[in-house]
PDB file of C-alpha atoms and ligand atoms in Angstrom:
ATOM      1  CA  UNK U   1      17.999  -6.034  43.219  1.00  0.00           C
ATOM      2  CA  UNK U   2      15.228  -8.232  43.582  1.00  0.00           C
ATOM      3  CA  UNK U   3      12.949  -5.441  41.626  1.00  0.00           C
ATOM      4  CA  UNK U   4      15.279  -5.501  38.753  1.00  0.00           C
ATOM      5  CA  UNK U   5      15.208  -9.414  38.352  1.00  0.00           C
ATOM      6  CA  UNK U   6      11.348  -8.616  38.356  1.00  0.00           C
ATOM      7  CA  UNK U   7      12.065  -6.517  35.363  1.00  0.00           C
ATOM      8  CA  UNK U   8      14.271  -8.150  33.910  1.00  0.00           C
ATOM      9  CA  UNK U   9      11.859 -11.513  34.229  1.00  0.00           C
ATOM     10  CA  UNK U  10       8.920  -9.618  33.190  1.00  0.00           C
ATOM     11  CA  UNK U  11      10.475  -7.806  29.964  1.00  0.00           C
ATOM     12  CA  UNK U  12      11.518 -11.417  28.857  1.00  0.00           C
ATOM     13  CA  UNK U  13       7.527 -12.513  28.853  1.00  0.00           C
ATOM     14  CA  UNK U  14       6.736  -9.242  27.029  1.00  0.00           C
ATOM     15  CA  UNK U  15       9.781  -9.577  24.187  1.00  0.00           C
ATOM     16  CA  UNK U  16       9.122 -13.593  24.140  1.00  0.00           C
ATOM     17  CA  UNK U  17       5.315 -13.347  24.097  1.00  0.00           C
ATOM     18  CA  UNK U  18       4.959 -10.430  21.274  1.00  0.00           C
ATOM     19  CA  UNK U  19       7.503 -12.524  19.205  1.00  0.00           C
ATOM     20  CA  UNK U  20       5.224 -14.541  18.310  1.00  0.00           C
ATOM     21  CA  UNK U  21       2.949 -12.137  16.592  1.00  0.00           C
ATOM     22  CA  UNK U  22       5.957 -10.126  15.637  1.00  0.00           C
ATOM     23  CA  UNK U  23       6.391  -9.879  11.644  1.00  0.00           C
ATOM     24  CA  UNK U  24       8.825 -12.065  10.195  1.00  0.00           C
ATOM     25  CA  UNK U  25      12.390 -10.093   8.619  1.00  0.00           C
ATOM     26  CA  UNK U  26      11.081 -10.805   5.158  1.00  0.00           C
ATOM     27  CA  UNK U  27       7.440  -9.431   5.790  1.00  0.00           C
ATOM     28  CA  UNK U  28       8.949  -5.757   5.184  1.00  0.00           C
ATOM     29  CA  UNK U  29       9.524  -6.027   1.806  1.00  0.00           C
ATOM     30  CA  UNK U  30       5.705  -7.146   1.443  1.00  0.00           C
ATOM     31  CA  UNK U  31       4.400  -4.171   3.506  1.00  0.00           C
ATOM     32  CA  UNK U  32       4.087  -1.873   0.493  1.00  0.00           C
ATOM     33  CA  UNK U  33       1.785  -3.856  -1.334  1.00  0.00           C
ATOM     34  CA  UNK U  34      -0.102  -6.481   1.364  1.00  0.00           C
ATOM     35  CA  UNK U  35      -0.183  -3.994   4.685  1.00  0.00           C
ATOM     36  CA  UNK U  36       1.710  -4.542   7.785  1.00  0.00           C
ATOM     37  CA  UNK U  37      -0.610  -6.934   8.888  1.00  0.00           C
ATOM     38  CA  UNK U  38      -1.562  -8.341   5.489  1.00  0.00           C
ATOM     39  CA  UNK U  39      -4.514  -6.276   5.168  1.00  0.00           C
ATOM     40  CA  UNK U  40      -4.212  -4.423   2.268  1.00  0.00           C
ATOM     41  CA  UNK U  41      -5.486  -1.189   1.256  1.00  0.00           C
ATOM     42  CA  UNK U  42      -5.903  -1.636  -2.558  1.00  0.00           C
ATOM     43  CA  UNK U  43      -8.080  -4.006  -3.863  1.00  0.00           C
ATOM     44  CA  UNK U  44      -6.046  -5.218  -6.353  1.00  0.00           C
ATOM     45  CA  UNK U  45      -3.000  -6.449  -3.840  1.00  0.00           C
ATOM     46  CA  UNK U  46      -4.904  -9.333  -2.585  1.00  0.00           C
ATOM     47  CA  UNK U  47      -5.283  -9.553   1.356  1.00  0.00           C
ATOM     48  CA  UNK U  48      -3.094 -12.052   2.987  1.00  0.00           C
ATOM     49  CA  UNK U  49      -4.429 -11.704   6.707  1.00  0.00           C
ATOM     50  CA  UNK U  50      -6.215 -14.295   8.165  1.00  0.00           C
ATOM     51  CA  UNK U  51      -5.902 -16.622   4.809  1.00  0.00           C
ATOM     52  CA  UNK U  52      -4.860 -20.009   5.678  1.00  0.00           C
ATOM     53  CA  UNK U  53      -0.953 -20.694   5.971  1.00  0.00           C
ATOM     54  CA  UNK U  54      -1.429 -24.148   4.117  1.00  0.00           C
ATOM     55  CA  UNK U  55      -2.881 -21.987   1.161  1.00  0.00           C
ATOM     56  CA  UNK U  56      -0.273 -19.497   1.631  1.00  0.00           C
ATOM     57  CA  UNK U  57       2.510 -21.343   1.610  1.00  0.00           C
ATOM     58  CA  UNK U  58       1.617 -23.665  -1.407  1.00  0.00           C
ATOM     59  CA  UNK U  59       0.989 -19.810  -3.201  1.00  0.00           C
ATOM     60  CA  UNK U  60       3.970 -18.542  -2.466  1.00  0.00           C
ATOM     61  CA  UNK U  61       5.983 -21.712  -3.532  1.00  0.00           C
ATOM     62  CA  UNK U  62       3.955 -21.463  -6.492  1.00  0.00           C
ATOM     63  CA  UNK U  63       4.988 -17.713  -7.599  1.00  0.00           C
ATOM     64  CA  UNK U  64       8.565 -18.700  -6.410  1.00  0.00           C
ATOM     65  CA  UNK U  65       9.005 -21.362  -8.689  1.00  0.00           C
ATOM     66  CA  UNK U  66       7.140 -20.025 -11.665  1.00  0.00           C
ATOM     67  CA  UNK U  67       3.628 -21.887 -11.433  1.00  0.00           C
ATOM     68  CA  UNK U  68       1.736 -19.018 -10.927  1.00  0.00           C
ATOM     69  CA  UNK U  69       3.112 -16.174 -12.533  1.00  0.00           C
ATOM     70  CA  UNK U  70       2.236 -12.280 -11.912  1.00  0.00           C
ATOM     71  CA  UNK U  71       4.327 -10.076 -13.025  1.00  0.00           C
ATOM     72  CA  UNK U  72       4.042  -7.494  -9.596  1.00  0.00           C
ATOM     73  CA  UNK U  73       4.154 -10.574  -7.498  1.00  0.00           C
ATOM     74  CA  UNK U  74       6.855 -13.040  -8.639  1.00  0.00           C
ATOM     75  CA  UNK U  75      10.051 -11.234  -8.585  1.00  0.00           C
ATOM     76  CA  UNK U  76       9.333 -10.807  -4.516  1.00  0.00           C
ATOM     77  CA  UNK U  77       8.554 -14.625  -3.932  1.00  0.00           C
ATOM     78  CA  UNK U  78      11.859 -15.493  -6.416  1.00  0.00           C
ATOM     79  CA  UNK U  79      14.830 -16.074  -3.735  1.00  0.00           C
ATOM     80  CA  UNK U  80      12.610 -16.906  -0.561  1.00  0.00           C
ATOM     81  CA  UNK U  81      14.070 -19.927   1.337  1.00  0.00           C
ATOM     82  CA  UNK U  82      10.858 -22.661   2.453  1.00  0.00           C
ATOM     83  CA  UNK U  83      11.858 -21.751   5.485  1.00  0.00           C
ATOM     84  CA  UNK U  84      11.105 -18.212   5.371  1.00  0.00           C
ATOM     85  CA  UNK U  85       7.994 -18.906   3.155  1.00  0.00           C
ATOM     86  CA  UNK U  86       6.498 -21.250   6.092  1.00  0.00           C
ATOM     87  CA  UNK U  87       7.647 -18.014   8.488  1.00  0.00           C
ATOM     88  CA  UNK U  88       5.466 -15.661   6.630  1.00  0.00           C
ATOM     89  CA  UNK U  89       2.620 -17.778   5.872  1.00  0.00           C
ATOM     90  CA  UNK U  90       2.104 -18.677   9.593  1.00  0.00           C
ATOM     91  CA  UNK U  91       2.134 -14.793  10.503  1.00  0.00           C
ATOM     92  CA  UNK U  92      -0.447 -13.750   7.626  1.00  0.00           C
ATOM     93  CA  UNK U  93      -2.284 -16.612   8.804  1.00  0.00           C
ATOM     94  CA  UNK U  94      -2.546 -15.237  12.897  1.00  0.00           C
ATOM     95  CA  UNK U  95      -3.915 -12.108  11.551  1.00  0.00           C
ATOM     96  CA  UNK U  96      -7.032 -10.924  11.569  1.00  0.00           C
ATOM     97  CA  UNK U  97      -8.467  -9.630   8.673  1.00  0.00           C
ATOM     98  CA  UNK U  98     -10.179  -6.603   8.357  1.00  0.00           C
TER      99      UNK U  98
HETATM  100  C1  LIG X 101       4.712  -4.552  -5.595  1.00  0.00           C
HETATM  101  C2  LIG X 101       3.583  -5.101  -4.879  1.00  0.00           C
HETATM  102  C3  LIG X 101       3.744  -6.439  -4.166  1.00  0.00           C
HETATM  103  C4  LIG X 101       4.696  -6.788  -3.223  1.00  0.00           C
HETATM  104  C5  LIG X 101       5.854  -5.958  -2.713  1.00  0.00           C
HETATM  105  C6  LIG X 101       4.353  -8.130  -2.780  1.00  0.00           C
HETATM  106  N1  LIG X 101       3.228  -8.559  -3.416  1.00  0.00           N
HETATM  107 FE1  LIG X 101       2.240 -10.309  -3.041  1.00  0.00          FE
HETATM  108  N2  LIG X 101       0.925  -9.866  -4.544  1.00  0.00           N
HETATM  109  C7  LIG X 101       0.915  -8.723  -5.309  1.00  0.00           C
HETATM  110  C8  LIG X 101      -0.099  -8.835  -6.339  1.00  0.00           C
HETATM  111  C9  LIG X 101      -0.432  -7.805  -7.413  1.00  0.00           C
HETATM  112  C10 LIG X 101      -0.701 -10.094  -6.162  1.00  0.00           C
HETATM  113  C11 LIG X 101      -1.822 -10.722  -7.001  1.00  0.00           C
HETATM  114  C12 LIG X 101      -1.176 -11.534  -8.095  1.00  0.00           C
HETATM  115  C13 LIG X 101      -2.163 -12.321  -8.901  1.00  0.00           C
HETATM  116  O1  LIG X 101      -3.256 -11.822  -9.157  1.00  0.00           O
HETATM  117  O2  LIG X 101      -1.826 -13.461  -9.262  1.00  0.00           O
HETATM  118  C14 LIG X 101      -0.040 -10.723  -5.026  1.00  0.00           C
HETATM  119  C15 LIG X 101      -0.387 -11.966  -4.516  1.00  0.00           C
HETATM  120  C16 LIG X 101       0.171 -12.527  -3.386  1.00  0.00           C
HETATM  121  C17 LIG X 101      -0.265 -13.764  -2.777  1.00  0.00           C
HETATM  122  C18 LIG X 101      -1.415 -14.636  -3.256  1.00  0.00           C
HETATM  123  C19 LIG X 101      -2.680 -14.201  -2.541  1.00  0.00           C
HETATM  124  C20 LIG X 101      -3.894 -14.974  -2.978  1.00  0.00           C
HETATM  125  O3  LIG X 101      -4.970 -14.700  -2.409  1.00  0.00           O
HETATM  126  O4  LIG X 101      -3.813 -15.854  -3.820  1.00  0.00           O
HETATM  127  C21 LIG X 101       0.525 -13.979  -1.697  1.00  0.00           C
HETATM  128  C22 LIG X 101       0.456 -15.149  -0.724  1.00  0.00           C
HETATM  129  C23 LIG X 101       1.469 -12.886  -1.627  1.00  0.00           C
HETATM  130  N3  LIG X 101       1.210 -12.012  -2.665  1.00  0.00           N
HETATM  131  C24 LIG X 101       2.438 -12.753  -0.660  1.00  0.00           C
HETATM  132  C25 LIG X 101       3.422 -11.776  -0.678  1.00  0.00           C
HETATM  133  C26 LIG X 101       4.540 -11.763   0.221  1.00  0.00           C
HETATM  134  C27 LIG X 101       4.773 -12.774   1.339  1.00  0.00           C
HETATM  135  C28 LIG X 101       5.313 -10.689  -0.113  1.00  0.00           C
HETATM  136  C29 LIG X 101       6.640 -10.269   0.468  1.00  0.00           C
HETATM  137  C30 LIG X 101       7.705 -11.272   0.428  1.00  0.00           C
HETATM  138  C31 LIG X 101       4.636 -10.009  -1.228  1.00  0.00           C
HETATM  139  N4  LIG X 101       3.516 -10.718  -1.527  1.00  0.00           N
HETATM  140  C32 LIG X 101       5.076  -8.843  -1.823  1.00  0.00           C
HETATM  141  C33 LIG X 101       1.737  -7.625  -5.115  1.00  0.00           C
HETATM  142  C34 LIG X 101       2.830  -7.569  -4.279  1.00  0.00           C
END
């Protein structure tokens, strides 16, 4: 008993702790284009790792409500809540880019 509380404890930590880096729900329709971890492949999908989240997040309101305009990029910031823009930009932001 006591060795499943241990697990039980310690798999909380793990789950809580890798949350934090986890990817955001919204960050998988941005995979194809930005990478997993923001770093993309092709240089003409700009990377978004390790860019700052202030930047980000102004960007990304930006596309949304039509001050910067790309055609590629716009329709997938159109219909993202602040909230989930300020979830993305801080997870671009903890990654390291490569
Ligand atoms: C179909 C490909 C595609 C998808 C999917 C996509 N993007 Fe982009 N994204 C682009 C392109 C192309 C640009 C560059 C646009 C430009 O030059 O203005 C861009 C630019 C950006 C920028 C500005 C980067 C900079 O350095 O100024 C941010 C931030 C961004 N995307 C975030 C996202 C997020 C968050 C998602 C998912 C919700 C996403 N993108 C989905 C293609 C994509």
């Amino acid at each position: 008993m006591k060795k499943l509380m241990i697990a039980a404890v310690a798999t909380t930590a793990l789950f809580s702790s890798a949350s934090f880096a986890q990817a955001p729900a919204k960050a998988a329709t941005c995979v194809g284009c930005h990478g997993a971890d923001g770093n993309s492949m092709v240089p003409n999908f700009p990377k978004l790792a390790g860019q700052h989240a202030a930047y980000l997040e102004k960007t990304l309101k930006d596309f949304r409500d039509g001050f910067r305009k790309d055609a590629t990029m716009g329709p997938f910031a159109a219909g993202l809540t602040d909230e989930e823009i300020k979830e993305l930009a801080a997870y671009y932001a903890s990654q390291t880019q490569k």
